[in-house]
PDB file of C-alpha atoms and ligand atoms in Angstrom:
ATOM      1  CA  UNK A   1       0.040  -0.006   0.039  1.00 61.00           C
ATOM      2  CA  UNK A   2       1.213   3.475  -0.861  1.00 73.00           C
ATOM      3  CA  UNK A   3       0.781   5.645   2.225  1.00 86.00           C
ATOM      4  CA  UNK A   4       1.254   9.451   2.592  1.00 95.00           C
ATOM      5  CA  UNK A   5       4.653  10.260   3.926  1.00 98.00           C
ATOM      6  CA  UNK A   6       5.295  13.170   6.279  1.00 98.00           C
ATOM      7  CA  UNK A   7       8.496  14.741   7.239  1.00 99.00           C
ATOM      8  CA  UNK A   8       8.852  16.268  10.683  1.00 99.00           C
ATOM      9  CA  UNK A   9      12.168  18.143  11.097  1.00 99.00           C
ATOM     10  CA  UNK A  10      13.271  18.256  14.792  1.00 98.00           C
ATOM     11  CA  UNK A  11      14.066  21.778  15.993  1.00 98.00           C
ATOM     12  CA  UNK A  12      16.423  20.370  18.573  1.00 98.00           C
ATOM     13  CA  UNK A  13      19.166  20.657  15.938  1.00 98.00           C
ATOM     14  CA  UNK A  14      18.162  24.178  14.816  1.00 98.00           C
ATOM     15  CA  UNK A  15      20.233  27.248  15.417  1.00 98.00           C
ATOM     16  CA  UNK A  16      18.636  28.616  18.640  1.00 98.00           C
ATOM     17  CA  UNK A  17      20.202  32.073  18.090  1.00 98.00           C
ATOM     18  CA  UNK A  18      18.446  32.283  14.749  1.00 98.00           C
ATOM     19  CA  UNK A  19      15.403  30.255  15.381  1.00 98.00           C
ATOM     20  CA  UNK A  20      13.216  32.519  13.291  1.00 98.00           C
ATOM     21  CA  UNK A  21      15.386  31.925  10.186  1.00 98.00           C
ATOM     22  CA  UNK A  22      15.051  28.185  10.707  1.00 98.00           C
ATOM     23  CA  UNK A  23      11.276  28.332  11.123  1.00 98.00           C
ATOM     24  CA  UNK A  24      11.049  30.469   7.967  1.00 98.00           C
ATOM     25  CA  UNK A  25      13.114  27.864   6.055  1.00 98.00           C
ATOM     26  CA  UNK A  26      10.761  25.137   7.344  1.00 99.00           C
ATOM     27  CA  UNK A  27       7.746  27.254   6.253  1.00 98.00           C
ATOM     28  CA  UNK A  28       9.172  27.411   2.702  1.00 98.00           C
ATOM     29  CA  UNK A  29      10.100  23.689   2.763  1.00 98.00           C
ATOM     30  CA  UNK A  30       8.045  20.620   1.949  1.00 98.00           C
ATOM     31  CA  UNK A  31       7.980  19.543   5.595  1.00 98.00           C
ATOM     32  CA  UNK A  32       4.390  19.371   6.784  1.00 98.00           C
ATOM     33  CA  UNK A  33       5.134  19.026  10.480  1.00 99.00           C
ATOM     34  CA  UNK A  34       7.578  20.608  12.931  1.00 99.00           C
ATOM     35  CA  UNK A  35       8.939  18.336  15.732  1.00 99.00           C
ATOM     36  CA  UNK A  36       9.547  19.951  19.091  1.00 99.00           C
ATOM     37  CA  UNK A  37      11.467  18.024  21.754  1.00 99.00           C
ATOM     38  CA  UNK A  38      10.616  18.882  25.318  1.00 99.00           C
ATOM     39  CA  UNK A  39      13.165  17.458  27.879  1.00 98.00           C
ATOM     40  CA  UNK A  40      13.124  17.765  31.578  1.00 98.00           C
ATOM     41  CA  UNK A  41      16.592  16.493  32.621  1.00 98.00           C
ATOM     42  CA  UNK A  42      14.953  13.823  34.674  1.00 98.00           C
ATOM     43  CA  UNK A  43      13.268  11.317  32.279  1.00 98.00           C
ATOM     44  CA  UNK A  44      16.187  12.006  29.829  1.00 98.00           C
ATOM     45  CA  UNK A  45      19.707  13.225  30.676  1.00 98.00           C
ATOM     46  CA  UNK A  46      19.297  16.502  28.812  1.00 98.00           C
ATOM     47  CA  UNK A  47      17.227  19.684  29.114  1.00 98.00           C
ATOM     48  CA  UNK A  48      16.040  21.321  25.923  1.00 98.00           C
ATOM     49  CA  UNK A  49      13.373  24.056  25.798  1.00 98.00           C
ATOM     50  CA  UNK A  50       9.879  24.480  27.038  1.00 98.00           C
ATOM     51  CA  UNK A  51       6.549  26.144  26.551  1.00 98.00           C
ATOM     52  CA  UNK A  52       7.670  29.687  25.624  1.00 98.00           C
ATOM     53  CA  UNK A  53       9.626  28.346  22.634  1.00 98.00           C
ATOM     54  CA  UNK A  54       6.574  26.304  21.388  1.00 99.00           C
ATOM     55  CA  UNK A  55       4.510  29.515  21.721  1.00 98.00           C
ATOM     56  CA  UNK A  56       7.112  31.521  19.749  1.00 98.00           C
ATOM     57  CA  UNK A  57       7.317  28.872  17.004  1.00 99.00           C
ATOM     58  CA  UNK A  58       3.520  28.740  16.838  1.00 98.00           C
ATOM     59  CA  UNK A  59       3.443  32.584  16.312  1.00 98.00           C
ATOM     60  CA  UNK A  60       5.348  32.197  12.947  1.00 98.00           C
ATOM     61  CA  UNK A  61       3.969  29.000  11.485  1.00 98.00           C
ATOM     62  CA  UNK A  62       0.772  27.449  10.439  1.00 98.00           C
ATOM     63  CA  UNK A  63       2.368  23.986  10.070  1.00 98.00           C
ATOM     64  CA  UNK A  64       1.335  21.121  12.297  1.00 99.00           C
ATOM     65  CA  UNK A  65       3.256  21.301  15.664  1.00 99.00           C
ATOM     66  CA  UNK A  66       4.200  17.777  16.754  1.00 98.00           C
ATOM     67  CA  UNK A  67       5.371  18.038  20.319  1.00 99.00           C
ATOM     68  CA  UNK A  68       7.364  15.155  21.869  1.00 99.00           C
ATOM     69  CA  UNK A  69       7.297  15.257  25.632  1.00 99.00           C
ATOM     70  CA  UNK A  70      10.222  13.605  27.247  1.00 99.00           C
ATOM     71  CA  UNK A  71       9.184  14.538  30.794  1.00 98.00           C
ATOM     72  CA  UNK A  72       8.102  12.592  33.831  1.00 98.00           C
ATOM     73  CA  UNK A  73       4.389  12.832  34.447  1.00 95.00           C
ATOM     74  CA  UNK A  74       3.301  14.882  31.482  1.00 98.00           C
ATOM     75  CA  UNK A  75      -0.375  14.890  32.439  1.00 97.00           C
ATOM     76  CA  UNK A  76      -0.463  18.249  34.355  1.00 97.00           C
ATOM     77  CA  UNK A  77       1.101  20.005  31.266  1.00 98.00           C
ATOM     78  CA  UNK A  78      -1.469  18.985  28.717  1.00 98.00           C
ATOM     79  CA  UNK A  79      -3.524  22.214  28.772  1.00 98.00           C
ATOM     80  CA  UNK A  80      -0.302  24.369  28.975  1.00 98.00           C
ATOM     81  CA  UNK A  81       0.914  22.905  25.721  1.00 98.00           C
ATOM     82  CA  UNK A  82      -2.486  23.254  24.085  1.00 98.00           C
ATOM     83  CA  UNK A  83      -2.516  26.979  24.957  1.00 98.00           C
ATOM     84  CA  UNK A  84       1.021  27.227  23.535  1.00 98.00           C
ATOM     85  CA  UNK A  85      -0.297  26.039  20.159  1.00 98.00           C
ATOM     86  CA  UNK A  86       0.607  22.219  20.062  1.00 99.00           C
ATOM     87  CA  UNK A  87      -1.382  20.211  17.452  1.00 99.00           C
ATOM     88  CA  UNK A  88      -0.205  16.847  18.860  1.00 99.00           C
ATOM     89  CA  UNK A  89       1.260  15.688  22.124  1.00 99.00           C
ATOM     90  CA  UNK A  90       3.219  12.557  22.223  1.00 99.00           C
ATOM     91  CA  UNK A  91       3.878  11.110  25.674  1.00 99.00           C
ATOM     92  CA  UNK A  92       6.212   8.359  26.666  1.00 99.00           C
ATOM     93  CA  UNK A  93       4.687   4.957  27.662  1.00 98.00           C
ATOM     94  CA  UNK A  94       7.441   4.781  30.244  1.00 98.00           C
ATOM     95  CA  UNK A  95       6.275   8.010  31.973  1.00 98.00           C
ATOM     96  CA  UNK A  96       2.478   7.369  32.289  1.00 98.00           C
ATOM     97  CA  UNK A  97       0.942   5.227  34.955  1.00 97.00           C
ATOM     98  CA  UNK A  98      -2.480   5.902  33.504  1.00 98.00           C
ATOM     99  CA  UNK A  99      -1.849   6.081  29.840  1.00 98.00           C
ATOM    100  CA  UNK A 100      -5.498   5.670  28.804  1.00 98.00           C
ATOM    101  CA  UNK A 101      -6.503   8.678  31.037  1.00 98.00           C
ATOM    102  CA  UNK A 102      -3.548  10.784  29.642  1.00 98.00           C
ATOM    103  CA  UNK A 103      -4.434  10.076  26.025  1.00 98.00           C
ATOM    104  CA  UNK A 104      -8.079  10.834  26.679  1.00 98.00           C
ATOM    105  CA  UNK A 105      -7.239  14.113  28.246  1.00 98.00           C
ATOM    106  CA  UNK A 106      -5.044  15.163  25.342  1.00 99.00           C
ATOM    107  CA  UNK A 107      -7.761  14.437  22.855  1.00 98.00           C
ATOM    108  CA  UNK A 108     -10.359  16.144  24.984  1.00 98.00           C
ATOM    109  CA  UNK A 109      -8.316  19.293  24.570  1.00 98.00           C
ATOM    110  CA  UNK A 110      -8.700  18.998  20.887  1.00 98.00           C
ATOM    111  CA  UNK A 111      -5.086  17.773  20.067  1.00 99.00           C
ATOM    112  CA  UNK A 112      -3.937  14.486  18.480  1.00 99.00           C
ATOM    113  CA  UNK A 113      -2.413  12.065  20.974  1.00 99.00           C
ATOM    114  CA  UNK A 114       0.740   9.914  20.455  1.00 99.00           C
ATOM    115  CA  UNK A 115       2.554   7.302  22.430  1.00 99.00           C
ATOM    116  CA  UNK A 116       6.355   7.109  22.392  1.00 99.00           C
ATOM    117  CA  UNK A 117       8.342   3.942  23.061  1.00 99.00           C
ATOM    118  CA  UNK A 118      11.996   3.829  24.117  1.00 99.00           C
ATOM    119  CA  UNK A 119      14.159   1.406  22.207  1.00 98.00           C
ATOM    120  CA  UNK A 120      13.852  -1.204  25.052  1.00 98.00           C
ATOM    121  CA  UNK A 121      10.065  -1.054  25.282  1.00 99.00           C
ATOM    122  CA  UNK A 122       8.285  -3.877  23.318  1.00 98.00           C
ATOM    123  CA  UNK A 123       5.665  -2.950  20.787  1.00 98.00           C
ATOM    124  CA  UNK A 124       3.579  -5.874  22.089  1.00 98.00           C
ATOM    125  CA  UNK A 125       2.762  -3.728  25.238  1.00 98.00           C
ATOM    126  CA  UNK A 126       0.539  -1.510  23.069  1.00 98.00           C
ATOM    127  CA  UNK A 127      -2.016  -4.118  22.169  1.00 97.00           C
ATOM    128  CA  UNK A 128      -4.818  -2.871  24.500  1.00 97.00           C
ATOM    129  CA  UNK A 129      -4.030   0.928  24.089  1.00 98.00           C
ATOM    130  CA  UNK A 130      -3.330   1.172  20.489  1.00 98.00           C
ATOM    131  CA  UNK A 131      -6.790   2.218  19.419  1.00 98.00           C
ATOM    132  CA  UNK A 132      -6.625   5.226  21.723  1.00 98.00           C
ATOM    133  CA  UNK A 133      -3.612   6.668  19.960  1.00 98.00           C
ATOM    134  CA  UNK A 134      -3.401   8.790  16.787  1.00 98.00           C
ATOM    135  CA  UNK A 135       0.245   8.004  16.452  1.00 99.00           C
ATOM    136  CA  UNK A 136       3.003   5.712  17.883  1.00 99.00           C
ATOM    137  CA  UNK A 137       6.513   7.133  17.947  1.00 99.00           C
ATOM    138  CA  UNK A 138       9.297   4.468  18.024  1.00 99.00           C
ATOM    139  CA  UNK A 139      12.460   5.897  19.325  1.00 99.00           C
ATOM    140  CA  UNK A 140      15.387   4.642  17.220  1.00 99.00           C
ATOM    141  CA  UNK A 141      18.046   6.113  19.630  1.00 99.00           C
ATOM    142  CA  UNK A 142      17.884   6.514  23.375  1.00 98.00           C
ATOM    143  CA  UNK A 143      16.152   9.918  23.789  1.00 98.00           C
ATOM    144  CA  UNK A 144      17.980  12.999  25.012  1.00 98.00           C
ATOM    145  CA  UNK A 145      20.251  14.032  22.131  1.00 98.00           C
ATOM    146  CA  UNK A 146      20.321  14.649  18.465  1.00 98.00           C
ATOM    147  CA  UNK A 147      22.883  13.157  16.091  1.00 97.00           C
ATOM    148  CA  UNK A 148      23.031   9.604  17.595  1.00 98.00           C
ATOM    149  CA  UNK A 149      23.364   6.368  15.715  1.00 98.00           C
ATOM    150  CA  UNK A 150      20.225   4.587  14.466  1.00 98.00           C
ATOM    151  CA  UNK A 151      19.427   1.385  16.368  1.00 99.00           C
ATOM    152  CA  UNK A 152      18.823  -1.344  13.744  1.00 98.00           C
ATOM    153  CA  UNK A 153      16.367  -3.322  15.779  1.00 98.00           C
ATOM    154  CA  UNK A 154      13.841  -0.560  15.054  1.00 99.00           C
ATOM    155  CA  UNK A 155      13.063  -2.062  11.632  1.00 99.00           C
ATOM    156  CA  UNK A 156      11.612  -5.198  13.188  1.00 98.00           C
ATOM    157  CA  UNK A 157       9.624  -3.032  15.725  1.00 99.00           C
ATOM    158  CA  UNK A 158       8.108  -1.044  12.856  1.00 99.00           C
ATOM    159  CA  UNK A 159       7.067  -4.237  10.991  1.00 98.00           C
ATOM    160  CA  UNK A 160       5.454  -5.681  14.160  1.00 98.00           C
ATOM    161  CA  UNK A 161       3.621  -2.383  14.820  1.00 98.00           C
ATOM    162  CA  UNK A 162       2.417  -2.120  11.243  1.00 98.00           C
ATOM    163  CA  UNK A 163       1.018  -5.668  11.471  1.00 98.00           C
ATOM    164  CA  UNK A 164      -0.723  -4.791  14.811  1.00 98.00           C
ATOM    165  CA  UNK A 165      -2.263  -1.655  13.396  1.00 98.00           C
ATOM    166  CA  UNK A 166      -3.411  -3.411  10.221  1.00 97.00           C
ATOM    167  CA  UNK A 167      -4.813  -6.327  12.179  1.00 98.00           C
ATOM    168  CA  UNK A 168      -6.908  -4.009  14.361  1.00 97.00           C
ATOM    169  CA  UNK A 169      -7.979  -1.987  11.169  1.00 98.00           C
ATOM    170  CA  UNK A 170      -6.743   1.311  12.697  1.00 98.00           C
ATOM    171  CA  UNK A 171      -5.377   4.453  11.119  1.00 97.00           C
ATOM    172  CA  UNK A 172      -2.744   4.989  13.733  1.00 98.00           C
ATOM    173  CA  UNK A 173       0.369   6.678  12.268  1.00 98.00           C
ATOM    174  CA  UNK A 174       3.882   5.304  12.849  1.00 99.00           C
ATOM    175  CA  UNK A 175       6.634   7.854  13.537  1.00 99.00           C
ATOM    176  CA  UNK A 176      10.329   7.028  13.902  1.00 99.00           C
ATOM    177  CA  UNK A 177      12.662   9.423  15.677  1.00 99.00           C
ATOM    178  CA  UNK A 178      16.486   9.308  15.922  1.00 98.00           C
ATOM    179  CA  UNK A 179      19.264   8.792  13.369  1.00 98.00           C
ATOM    180  CA  UNK A 180      16.950   9.241  10.349  1.00 99.00           C
ATOM    181  CA  UNK A 181      18.772   9.863   7.120  1.00 98.00           C
ATOM    182  CA  UNK A 182      18.142   8.991   3.461  1.00 98.00           C
ATOM    183  CA  UNK A 183      19.349   5.447   4.073  1.00 98.00           C
ATOM    184  CA  UNK A 184      17.545   4.627   7.233  1.00 98.00           C
ATOM    185  CA  UNK A 185      14.553   6.619   6.120  1.00 98.00           C
ATOM    186  CA  UNK A 186      14.167   4.661   2.892  1.00 98.00           C
ATOM    187  CA  UNK A 187      14.222   1.338   4.810  1.00 98.00           C
ATOM    188  CA  UNK A 188      11.818   2.646   7.477  1.00 98.00           C
ATOM    189  CA  UNK A 189       9.369   3.710   4.786  1.00 98.00           C
ATOM    190  CA  UNK A 190       9.500   0.140   3.279  1.00 98.00           C
ATOM    191  CA  UNK A 191       8.813  -1.337   6.664  1.00 98.00           C
ATOM    192  CA  UNK A 192       5.610   0.802   7.028  1.00 98.00           C
ATOM    193  CA  UNK A 193       6.523   4.132   8.648  1.00 98.00           C
ATOM    194  CA  UNK A 194       4.377   7.262   7.954  1.00 98.00           C
ATOM    195  CA  UNK A 195       6.296  10.009   9.722  1.00 99.00           C
ATOM    196  CA  UNK A 196       9.993  10.517   9.665  1.00 99.00           C
ATOM    197  CA  UNK A 197      11.602  12.808  12.219  1.00 99.00           C
ATOM    198  CA  UNK A 198      15.082  14.208  11.369  1.00 98.00           C
ATOM    199  CA  UNK A 199      17.116  16.630  13.295  1.00 98.00           C
ATOM    200  CA  UNK A 200      20.798  16.496  12.494  1.00 98.00           C
ATOM    201  CA  UNK A 201      20.328  15.138   9.026  1.00 98.00           C
ATOM    202  CA  UNK A 202      18.259  18.294   8.091  1.00 98.00           C
ATOM    203  CA  UNK A 203      19.939  21.041  10.131  1.00 98.00           C
ATOM    204  CA  UNK A 204      23.566  20.121   9.805  1.00 98.00           C
ATOM    205  CA  UNK A 205      23.324  20.187   5.999  1.00 98.00           C
ATOM    206  CA  UNK A 206      24.288  23.145   3.827  1.00 98.00           C
ATOM    207  CA  UNK A 207      20.851  22.904   2.158  1.00 98.00           C
ATOM    208  CA  UNK A 208      18.295  21.664   4.685  1.00 98.00           C
ATOM    209  CA  UNK A 209      15.389  22.135   2.254  1.00 98.00           C
ATOM    210  CA  UNK A 210      17.044  19.774  -0.142  1.00 98.00           C
ATOM    211  CA  UNK A 211      17.481  17.139   2.606  1.00 98.00           C
ATOM    212  CA  UNK A 212      13.736  17.445   3.327  1.00 98.00           C
ATOM    213  CA  UNK A 213      12.947  16.649  -0.297  1.00 98.00           C
ATOM    214  CA  UNK A 214      15.387  13.753  -0.259  1.00 98.00           C
ATOM    215  CA  UNK A 215      13.510  12.292   2.699  1.00 98.00           C
ATOM    216  CA  UNK A 216      10.287  12.692   0.850  1.00 98.00           C
ATOM    217  CA  UNK A 217      11.543  10.727  -2.144  1.00 97.00           C
ATOM    218  CA  UNK A 218      14.015   8.205  -0.597  1.00 96.00           C
TER     219      UNK A 218
HETATM  220  C1  DX5 B   1      16.040  12.750  20.613  1.00 95.66           C
HETATM  221  C2  DX5 B   1      14.898  13.549  20.049  1.00 95.66           C
HETATM  222  C3  DX5 B   1      14.906  13.638  18.580  1.00 95.66           C
HETATM  223  C4  DX5 B   1      16.174  14.263  17.962  1.00 95.66           C
HETATM  224  C5  DX5 B   1      16.436  13.431  16.723  1.00 95.66           C
HETATM  225  O1  DX5 B   1      15.724  12.488  21.981  1.00 95.66           O
HETATM  226  O2  DX5 B   1      13.620  12.973  20.400  1.00 95.66           O
HETATM  227  O3  DX5 B   1      13.782  14.241  18.024  1.00 95.66           O
HETATM  228  O4  DX5 B   1      16.089  15.516  17.746  1.00 95.66           O
HETATM  229  O5  DX5 B   1      17.643  13.895  16.306  1.00 95.66           O
HETATM  230  P1  DX5 B   1      18.480  13.234  15.128  1.00 95.66           P
HETATM  231  O6  DX5 B   1      17.597  13.188  13.875  1.00 95.66           O
HETATM  232  O7  DX5 B   1      19.662  14.067  14.947  1.00 95.66           O
HETATM  233  O8  DX5 B   1      18.832  11.872  15.502  1.00 95.66           O
HETATM  234 ZN1   ZN B   2      11.831  13.737  19.346  1.00 95.66          ZN
END
């Protein structure tokens, strides 16, 4: 089946001193989504940026804001990110004791809801919650930093998740995040991925727009 492919460049690798230039570039580009990584220094060993940055980005783009929350207990922050302009909140399976409740709360606020899995978390754990999610994000690196090496095991996880989604006749999107480039990206698409997140591959390039187009056609 030929499914629509979405590219979601991760602003974690953008130039924070010239963030407006990078958002302007993304506005011109063929990327449909922007991926914003929120890190708390507790769930992951790094601190990135928070709500004011999401708000600032929202003020200069009409593209879909895909917000990846790498924070312990994300539930109290759902309405805050909604007010900042998020279109989707993705929470980590590993951080939610009441995932069903959290996903429901995100959707009640009018946002799409995603579940992220760390590399060590099995896809099989999603069986009874899958239908509540608009998207599943499979981490293909350990979350916390851009520019890391892709974990090959991810391909099998994507295939397993694709089978699970198709068996339940759902429209849940599959997103992969970490170490995506034209090689890993092409293979991921053939395994059934819908959304490719790419940070370093896009922003470290001389021509980031060209890299986005490469990811769209690889
Ligand atoms: C990592 C973040 C990613 C990161 C990906 O914890 O969730 O979104 O920006 O960066 P690259 O594409 O450079 O691996
Ligand atoms: Zn991310």
